[in-house]
Short mmCIF file of C-alpha atoms and ligand atoms in Angstrom, two decimals:
data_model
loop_
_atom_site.label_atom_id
_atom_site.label_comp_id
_atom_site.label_asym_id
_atom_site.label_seq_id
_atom_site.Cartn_x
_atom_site.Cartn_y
_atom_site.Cartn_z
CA UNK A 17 83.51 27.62 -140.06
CA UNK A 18 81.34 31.07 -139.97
CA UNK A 19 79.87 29.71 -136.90
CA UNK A 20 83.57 29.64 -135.19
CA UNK A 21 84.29 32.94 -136.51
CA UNK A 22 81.50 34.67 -134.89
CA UNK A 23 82.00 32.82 -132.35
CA UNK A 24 85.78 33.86 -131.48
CA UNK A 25 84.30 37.48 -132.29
CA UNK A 26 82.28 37.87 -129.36
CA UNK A 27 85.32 35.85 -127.01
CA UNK A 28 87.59 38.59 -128.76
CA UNK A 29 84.78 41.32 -127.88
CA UNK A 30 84.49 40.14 -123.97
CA UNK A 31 88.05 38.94 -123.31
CA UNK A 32 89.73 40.95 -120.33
CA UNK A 33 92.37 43.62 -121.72
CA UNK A 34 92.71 45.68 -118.36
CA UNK A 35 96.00 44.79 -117.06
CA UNK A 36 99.19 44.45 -119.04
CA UNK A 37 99.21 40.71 -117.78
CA UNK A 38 95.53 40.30 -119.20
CA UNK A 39 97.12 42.17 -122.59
CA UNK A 40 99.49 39.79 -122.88
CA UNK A 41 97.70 36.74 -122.82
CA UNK A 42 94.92 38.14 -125.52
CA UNK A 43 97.71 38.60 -127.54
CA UNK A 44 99.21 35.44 -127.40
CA UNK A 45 95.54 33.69 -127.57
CA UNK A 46 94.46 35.30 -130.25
CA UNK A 47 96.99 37.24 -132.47
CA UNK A 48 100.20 34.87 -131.76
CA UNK A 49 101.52 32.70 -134.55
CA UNK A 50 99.99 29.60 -132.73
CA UNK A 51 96.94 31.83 -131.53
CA UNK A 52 93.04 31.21 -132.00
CA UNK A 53 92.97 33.07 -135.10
CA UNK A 54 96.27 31.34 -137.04
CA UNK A 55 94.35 28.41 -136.26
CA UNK A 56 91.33 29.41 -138.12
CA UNK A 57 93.28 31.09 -140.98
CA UNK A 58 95.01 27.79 -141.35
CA UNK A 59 91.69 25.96 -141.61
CA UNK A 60 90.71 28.15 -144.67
CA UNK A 61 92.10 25.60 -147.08
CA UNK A 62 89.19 23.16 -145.79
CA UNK A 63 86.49 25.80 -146.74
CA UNK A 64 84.94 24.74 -150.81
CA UNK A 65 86.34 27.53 -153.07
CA UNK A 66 82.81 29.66 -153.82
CA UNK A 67 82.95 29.94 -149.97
CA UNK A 68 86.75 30.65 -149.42
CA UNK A 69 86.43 34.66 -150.67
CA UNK A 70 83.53 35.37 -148.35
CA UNK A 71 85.27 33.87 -145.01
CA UNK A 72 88.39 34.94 -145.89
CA UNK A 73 86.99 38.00 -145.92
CA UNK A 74 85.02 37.64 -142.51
CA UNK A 75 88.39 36.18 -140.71
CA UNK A 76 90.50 39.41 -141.81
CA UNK A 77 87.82 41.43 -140.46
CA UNK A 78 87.84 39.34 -137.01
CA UNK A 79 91.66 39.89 -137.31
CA UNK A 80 91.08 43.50 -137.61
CA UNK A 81 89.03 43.56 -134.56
CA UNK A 82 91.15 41.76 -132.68
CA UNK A 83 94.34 44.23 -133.32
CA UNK A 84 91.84 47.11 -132.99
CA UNK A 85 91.16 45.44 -129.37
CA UNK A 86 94.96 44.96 -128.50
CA UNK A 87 95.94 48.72 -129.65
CA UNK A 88 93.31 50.62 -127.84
CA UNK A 89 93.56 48.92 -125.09
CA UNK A 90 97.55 48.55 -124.63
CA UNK A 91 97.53 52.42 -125.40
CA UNK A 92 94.76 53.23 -122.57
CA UNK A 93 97.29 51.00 -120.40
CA UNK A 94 99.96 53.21 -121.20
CA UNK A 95 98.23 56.53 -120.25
CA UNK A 96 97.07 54.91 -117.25
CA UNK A 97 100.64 54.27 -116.33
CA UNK A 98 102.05 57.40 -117.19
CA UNK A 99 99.67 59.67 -115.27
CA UNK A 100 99.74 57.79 -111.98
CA UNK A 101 101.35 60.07 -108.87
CA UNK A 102 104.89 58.68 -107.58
CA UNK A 103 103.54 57.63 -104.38
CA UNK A 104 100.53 55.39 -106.41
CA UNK A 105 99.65 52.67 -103.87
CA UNK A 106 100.13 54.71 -100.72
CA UNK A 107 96.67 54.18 -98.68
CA UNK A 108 96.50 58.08 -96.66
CA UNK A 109 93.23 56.43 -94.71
CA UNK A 110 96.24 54.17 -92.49
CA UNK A 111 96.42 55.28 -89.43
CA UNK A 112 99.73 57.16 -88.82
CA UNK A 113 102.48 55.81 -86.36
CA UNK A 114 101.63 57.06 -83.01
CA UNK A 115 103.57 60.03 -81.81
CA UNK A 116 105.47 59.16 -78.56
CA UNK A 117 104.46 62.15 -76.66
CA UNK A 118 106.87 62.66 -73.71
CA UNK A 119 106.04 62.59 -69.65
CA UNK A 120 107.27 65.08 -67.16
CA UNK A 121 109.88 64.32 -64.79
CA UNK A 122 109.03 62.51 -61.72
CA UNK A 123 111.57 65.35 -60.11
CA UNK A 124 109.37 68.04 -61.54
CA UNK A 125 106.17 66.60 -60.84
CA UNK A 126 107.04 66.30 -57.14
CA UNK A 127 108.61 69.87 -57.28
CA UNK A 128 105.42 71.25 -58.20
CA UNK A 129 103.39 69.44 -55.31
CA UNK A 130 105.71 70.80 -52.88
CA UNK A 131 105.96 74.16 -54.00
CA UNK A 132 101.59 74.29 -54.16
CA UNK A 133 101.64 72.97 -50.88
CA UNK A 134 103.79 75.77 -49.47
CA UNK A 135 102.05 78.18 -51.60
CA UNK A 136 98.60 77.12 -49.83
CA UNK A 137 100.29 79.04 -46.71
CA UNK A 138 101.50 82.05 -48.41
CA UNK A 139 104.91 80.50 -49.72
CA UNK A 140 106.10 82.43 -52.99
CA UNK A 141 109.09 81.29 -55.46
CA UNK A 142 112.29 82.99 -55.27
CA UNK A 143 115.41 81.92 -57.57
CA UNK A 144 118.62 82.65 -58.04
CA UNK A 145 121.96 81.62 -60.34
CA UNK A 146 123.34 78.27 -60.19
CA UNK A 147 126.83 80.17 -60.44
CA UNK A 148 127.94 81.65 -57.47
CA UNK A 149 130.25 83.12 -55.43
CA UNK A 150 131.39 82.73 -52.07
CA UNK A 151 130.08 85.37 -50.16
CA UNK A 152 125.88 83.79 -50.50
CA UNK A 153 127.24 80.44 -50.77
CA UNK A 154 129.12 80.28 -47.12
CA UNK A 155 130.49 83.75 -45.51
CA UNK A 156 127.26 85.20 -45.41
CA UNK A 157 125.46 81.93 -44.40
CA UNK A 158 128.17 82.24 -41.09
CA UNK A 159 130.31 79.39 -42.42
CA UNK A 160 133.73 79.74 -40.01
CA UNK A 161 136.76 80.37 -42.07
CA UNK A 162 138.18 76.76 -42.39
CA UNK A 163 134.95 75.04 -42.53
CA UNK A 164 134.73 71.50 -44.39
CA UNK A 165 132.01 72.35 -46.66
CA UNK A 166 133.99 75.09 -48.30
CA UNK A 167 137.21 72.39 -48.99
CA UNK A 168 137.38 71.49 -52.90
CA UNK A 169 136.71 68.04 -51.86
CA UNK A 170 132.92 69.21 -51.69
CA UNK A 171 132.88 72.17 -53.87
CA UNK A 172 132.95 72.50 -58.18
CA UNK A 173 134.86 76.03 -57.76
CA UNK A 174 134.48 77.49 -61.22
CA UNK A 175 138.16 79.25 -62.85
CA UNK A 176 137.64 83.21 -63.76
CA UNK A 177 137.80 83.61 -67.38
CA UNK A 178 141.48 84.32 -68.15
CA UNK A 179 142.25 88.00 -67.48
CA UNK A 180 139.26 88.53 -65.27
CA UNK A 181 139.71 90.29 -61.69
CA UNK A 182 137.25 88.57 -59.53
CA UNK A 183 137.09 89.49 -55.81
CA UNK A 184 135.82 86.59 -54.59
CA UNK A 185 136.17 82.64 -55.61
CA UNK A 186 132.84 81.78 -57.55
CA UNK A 187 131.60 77.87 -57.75
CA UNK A 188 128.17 76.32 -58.40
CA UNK A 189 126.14 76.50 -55.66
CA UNK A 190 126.37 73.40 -52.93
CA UNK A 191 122.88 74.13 -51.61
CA UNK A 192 119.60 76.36 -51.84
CA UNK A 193 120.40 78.58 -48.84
CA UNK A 194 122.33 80.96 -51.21
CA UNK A 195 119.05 82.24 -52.41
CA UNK A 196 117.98 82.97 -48.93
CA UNK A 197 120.73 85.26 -48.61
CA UNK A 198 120.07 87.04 -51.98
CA UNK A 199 116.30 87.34 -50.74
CA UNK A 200 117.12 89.07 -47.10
CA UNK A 201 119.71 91.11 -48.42
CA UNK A 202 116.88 92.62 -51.79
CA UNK A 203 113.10 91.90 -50.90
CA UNK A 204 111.14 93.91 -47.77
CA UNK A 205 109.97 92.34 -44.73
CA UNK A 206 108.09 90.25 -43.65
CA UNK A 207 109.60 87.60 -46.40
CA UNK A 208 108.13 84.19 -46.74
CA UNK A 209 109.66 82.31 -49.56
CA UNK A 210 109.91 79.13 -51.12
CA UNK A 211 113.19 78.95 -53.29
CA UNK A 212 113.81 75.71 -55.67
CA UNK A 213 116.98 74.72 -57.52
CA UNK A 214 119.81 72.51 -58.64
CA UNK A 215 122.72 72.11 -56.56
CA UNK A 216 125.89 70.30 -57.51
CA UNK A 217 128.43 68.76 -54.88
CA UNK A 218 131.42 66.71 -55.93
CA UNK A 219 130.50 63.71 -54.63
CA UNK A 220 131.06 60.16 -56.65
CA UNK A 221 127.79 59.19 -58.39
CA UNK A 222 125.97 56.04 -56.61
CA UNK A 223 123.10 55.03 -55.50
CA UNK A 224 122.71 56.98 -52.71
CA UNK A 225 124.66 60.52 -54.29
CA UNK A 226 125.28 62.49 -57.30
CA UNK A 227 127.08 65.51 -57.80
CA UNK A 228 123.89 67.34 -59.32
CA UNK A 229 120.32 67.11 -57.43
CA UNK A 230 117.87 69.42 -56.44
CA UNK A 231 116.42 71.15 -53.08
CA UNK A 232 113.46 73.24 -52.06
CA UNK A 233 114.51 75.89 -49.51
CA UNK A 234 112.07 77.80 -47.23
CA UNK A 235 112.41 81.17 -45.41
CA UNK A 236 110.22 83.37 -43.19
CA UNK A 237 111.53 86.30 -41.52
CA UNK A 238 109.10 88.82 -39.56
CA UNK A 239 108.82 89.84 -35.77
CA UNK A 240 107.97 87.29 -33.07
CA UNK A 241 108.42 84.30 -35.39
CA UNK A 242 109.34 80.99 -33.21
CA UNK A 243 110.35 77.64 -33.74
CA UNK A 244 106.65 76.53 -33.07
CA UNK A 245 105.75 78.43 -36.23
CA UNK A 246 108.57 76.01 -38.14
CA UNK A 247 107.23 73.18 -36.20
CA UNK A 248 103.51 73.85 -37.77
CA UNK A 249 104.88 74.60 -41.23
CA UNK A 250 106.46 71.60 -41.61
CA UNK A 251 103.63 69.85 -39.88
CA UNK A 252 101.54 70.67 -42.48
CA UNK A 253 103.93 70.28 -45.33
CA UNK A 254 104.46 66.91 -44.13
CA UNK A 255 100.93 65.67 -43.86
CA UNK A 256 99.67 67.18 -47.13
CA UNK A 257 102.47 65.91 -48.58
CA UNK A 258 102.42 61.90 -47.01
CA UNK A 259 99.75 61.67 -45.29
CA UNK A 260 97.58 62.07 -41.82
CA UNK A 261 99.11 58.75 -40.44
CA UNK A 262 103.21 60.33 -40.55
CA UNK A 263 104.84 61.35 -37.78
CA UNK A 264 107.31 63.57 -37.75
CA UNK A 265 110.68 64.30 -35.15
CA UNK A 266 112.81 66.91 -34.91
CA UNK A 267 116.27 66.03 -34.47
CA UNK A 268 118.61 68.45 -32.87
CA UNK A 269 121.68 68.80 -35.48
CA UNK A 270 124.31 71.94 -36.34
CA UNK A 271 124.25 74.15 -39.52
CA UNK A 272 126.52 77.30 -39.42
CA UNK A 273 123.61 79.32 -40.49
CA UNK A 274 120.68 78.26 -38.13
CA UNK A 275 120.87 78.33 -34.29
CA UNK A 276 118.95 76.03 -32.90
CA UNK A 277 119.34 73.64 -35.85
CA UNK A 278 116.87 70.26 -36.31
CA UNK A 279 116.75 67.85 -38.71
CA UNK A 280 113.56 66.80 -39.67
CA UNK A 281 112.84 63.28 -39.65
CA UNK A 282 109.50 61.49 -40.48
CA UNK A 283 107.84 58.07 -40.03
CA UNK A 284 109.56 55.40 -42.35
CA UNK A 285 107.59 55.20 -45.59
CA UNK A 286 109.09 51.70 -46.60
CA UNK A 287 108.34 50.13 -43.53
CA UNK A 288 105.74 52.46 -41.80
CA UNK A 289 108.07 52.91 -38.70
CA UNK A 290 108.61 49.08 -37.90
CA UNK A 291 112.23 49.39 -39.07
CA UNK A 292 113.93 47.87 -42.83
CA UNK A 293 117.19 48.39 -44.46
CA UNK A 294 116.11 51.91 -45.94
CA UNK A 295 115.79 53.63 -42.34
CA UNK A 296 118.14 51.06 -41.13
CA UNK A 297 116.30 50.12 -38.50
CA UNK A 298 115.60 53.11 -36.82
CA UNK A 299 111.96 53.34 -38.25
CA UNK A 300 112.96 57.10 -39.08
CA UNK A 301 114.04 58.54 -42.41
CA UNK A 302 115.51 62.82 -42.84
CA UNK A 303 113.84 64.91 -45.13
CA UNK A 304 115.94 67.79 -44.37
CA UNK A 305 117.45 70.45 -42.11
CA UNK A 306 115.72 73.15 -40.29
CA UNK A 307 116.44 75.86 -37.55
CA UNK A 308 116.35 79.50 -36.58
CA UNK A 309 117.96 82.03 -38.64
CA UNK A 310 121.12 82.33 -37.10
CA UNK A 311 121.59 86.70 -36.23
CA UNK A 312 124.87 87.08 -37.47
CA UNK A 313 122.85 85.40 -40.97
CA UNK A 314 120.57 88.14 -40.65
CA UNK A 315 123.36 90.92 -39.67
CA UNK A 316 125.13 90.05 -42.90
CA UNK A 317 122.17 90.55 -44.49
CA UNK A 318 120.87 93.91 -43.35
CA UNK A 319 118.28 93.00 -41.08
CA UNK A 320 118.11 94.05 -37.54
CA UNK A 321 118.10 90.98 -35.46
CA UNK A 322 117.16 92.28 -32.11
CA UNK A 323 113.82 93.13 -33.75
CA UNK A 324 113.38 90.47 -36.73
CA UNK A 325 113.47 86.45 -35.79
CA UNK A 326 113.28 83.94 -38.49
CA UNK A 327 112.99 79.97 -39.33
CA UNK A 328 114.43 78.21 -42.45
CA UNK A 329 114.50 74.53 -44.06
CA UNK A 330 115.75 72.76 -46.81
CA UNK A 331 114.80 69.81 -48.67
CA UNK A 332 116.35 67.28 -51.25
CA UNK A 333 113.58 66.70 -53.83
CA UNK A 334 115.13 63.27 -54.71
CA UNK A 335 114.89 62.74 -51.05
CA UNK A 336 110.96 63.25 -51.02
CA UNK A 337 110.44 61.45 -54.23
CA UNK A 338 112.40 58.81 -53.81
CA UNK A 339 110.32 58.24 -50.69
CA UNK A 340 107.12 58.86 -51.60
CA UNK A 341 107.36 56.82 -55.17
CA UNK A 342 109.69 54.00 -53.36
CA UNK A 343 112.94 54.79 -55.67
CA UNK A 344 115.79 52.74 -54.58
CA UNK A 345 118.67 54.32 -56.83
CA UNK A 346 119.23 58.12 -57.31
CA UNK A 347 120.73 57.23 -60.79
CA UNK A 348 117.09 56.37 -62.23
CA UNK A 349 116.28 60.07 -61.97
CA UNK A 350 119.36 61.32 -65.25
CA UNK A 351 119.37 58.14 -66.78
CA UNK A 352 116.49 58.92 -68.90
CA UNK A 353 115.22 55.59 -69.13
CA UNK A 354 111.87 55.75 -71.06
CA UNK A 355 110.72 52.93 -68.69
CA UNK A 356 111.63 54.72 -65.51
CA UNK A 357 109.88 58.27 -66.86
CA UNK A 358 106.99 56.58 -68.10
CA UNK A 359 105.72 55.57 -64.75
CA UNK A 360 105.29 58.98 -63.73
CA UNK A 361 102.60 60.32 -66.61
CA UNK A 362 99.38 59.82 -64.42
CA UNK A 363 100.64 61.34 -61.38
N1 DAH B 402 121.57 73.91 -46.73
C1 DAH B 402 121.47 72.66 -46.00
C2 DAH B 402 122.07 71.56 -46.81
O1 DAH B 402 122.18 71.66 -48.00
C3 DAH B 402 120.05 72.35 -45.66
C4 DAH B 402 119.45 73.32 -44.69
C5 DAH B 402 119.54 73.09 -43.33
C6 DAH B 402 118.83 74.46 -45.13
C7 DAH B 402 119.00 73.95 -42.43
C8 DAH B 402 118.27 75.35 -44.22
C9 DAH B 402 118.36 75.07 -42.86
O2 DAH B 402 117.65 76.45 -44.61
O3 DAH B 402 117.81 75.96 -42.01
O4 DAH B 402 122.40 70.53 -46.25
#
């Protein structure tokens, strides 16, 4: 009997009290009705009477112990429980869900390239407002009277607030070229500028047009500028821009404000001149329109034209991407598609 007292002792001294499942089962082992130590207490009646006093008394001691145990250890389980932070359990050494950083625009990264390329030969940035009115959006640019391009069909004409007296009818700019007239009629010559922006038309959004996009247009005005000198610029645009192995056409076209007007064609970049749906054959796809600065432009502008001579151009920027990164659908480019944009973060 002694022997199994001392022996429960030291189980009661090791047993595992750290968790409040561990807590439980000591106390159901050993202090329960049907525990370890009932068990012994029970046996008592076994032990010869000059013996009973002594192990009675070593078994309430044991009991004692074994209480002790439970207490101390079922109150350090409580303090444990009450001083632990509301986010216990949280590991900080995870590593944290990446941040999706965001690319830039295929339209902007092209934008840029053209813009450095033109800067190379002395090129600077001009901009104006997207909001204009009609004077540096046609009647300045030599657009007759009861031209197309000026017929709502083509044009977002924008209403004066109510009340206002406006001279002229305002509307958001159809093209670039309004910034070239903003530039003759403000900055000294010589001028050689490079003038990006949106442009809205009201066209039916498809494939092939939207009623917002973007152009790059160029002007250089000084004495003795020729056509060759247009020629060369976009030479050189073209070939830093594609590629040695591009040709390049001019094509003999009409804009009110140029005279002669081209439009600049270049070798096929689907097909490499062979001929495929894109050019439609012709092996030939237009980057843009080019001429001579027509001298009634420059007359409405202030600038003598018997002594100044000028070229211009303009450019879609969807155009050149869409060529250069084989887009097939104009929509891609304000759909914000992650899938589309993400293409685009290397270039
Ligand atoms: N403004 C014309 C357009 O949007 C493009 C253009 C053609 C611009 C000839 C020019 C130019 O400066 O000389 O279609």
């Amino acid at each position: 009997m002694q022997e199994s007292i001392s022996s429960l002792a030291a189980e009661v001294a090791a047993a595992d009290v750290s968790s409040a499942a561990a807590l439980d089962q000591f106390r159901l082992l050993y202090l329960g009705r049907k525990g370890r130590l009932a068990d012994l207490f029970d046996q008592l009646k076994t032990v010869p009477n000059e013996q009973k006093r002594a192990v009675g008394q070593q078994l309430n001691g044991l009991k004692h112990q074994a209480q002790a145990r439970f207490d101390e250890a079922q109150a350090a389980l409580e303090e444990a429980t009450a001083n632990q932070p509301a986010d216990a359990g949280f590991d900080y050494t995870l590593p944290t869900v990446p941040n999706a950083l965001g690319t830039r625009h295929p339209l902007m990264l092209v934008r840029e390239q053209m813009l450095r390329i033109f800067a190379r030969i002395g090129f600077a940035v001009a901009e104006g407002p997207e909001i204009e009115d009609d004077w540096h959006n046609f009647t300045a640019l030599n657009f007759p009277e009861n031209h197309p391009a000026r017929d709502m069909q083509d044009t977002f004409f924008v209403e004066p607030a109510p009340g206002a007296e406006v001279a002229q009818p305002h509307l958001l700019r159809t093209h670039t070229s309004t910034v070239q007239v903003r530039v003759m009629e403000n900055e000294p010559l010589p001028i050689r500028r490079v003038m990006p922006g949106r442009v809205y038309r009201n066209e039916a959004i498809s494939a092939r047009a939207h009623m917002l996009f973007h152009q790059i247009e160029g002007l250089y005005i000084d004495e003795n500028v020729s056509f060759a000198d247009l020629k060369q610029t976009i030479y050189y645009f073209v070939r830093e821009m594609f590629g040695e192995d591009i040709n390049i056409r001019f094509r003999p076209s009409y804009f009110p404000f140029t005279e002669p007007s081209a439009e600049i064609d270049i070798t096929c970049l689907i097909c490499k001149g062979a001929g495929c749906n894109i050019c439609k054959g012709s092996g030939w796809v237009e980057i843009g329109g080019s001429g001579m600065v027509d001298p009634n432009v420059l007359e409405n502008c202030g600038i003598d034209s018997e002594k100044y001579t000028g070229y211009a151009w303009g450019m879609g920027i969807e155009r050149i991407t869409m060529l250069k990164y084989q887009i097939k659908d104009l929509r891609l480019f304000t759909e914000n598609d992650v899938r589309f944009l993400r293409q685009f973060e290397a270039l």
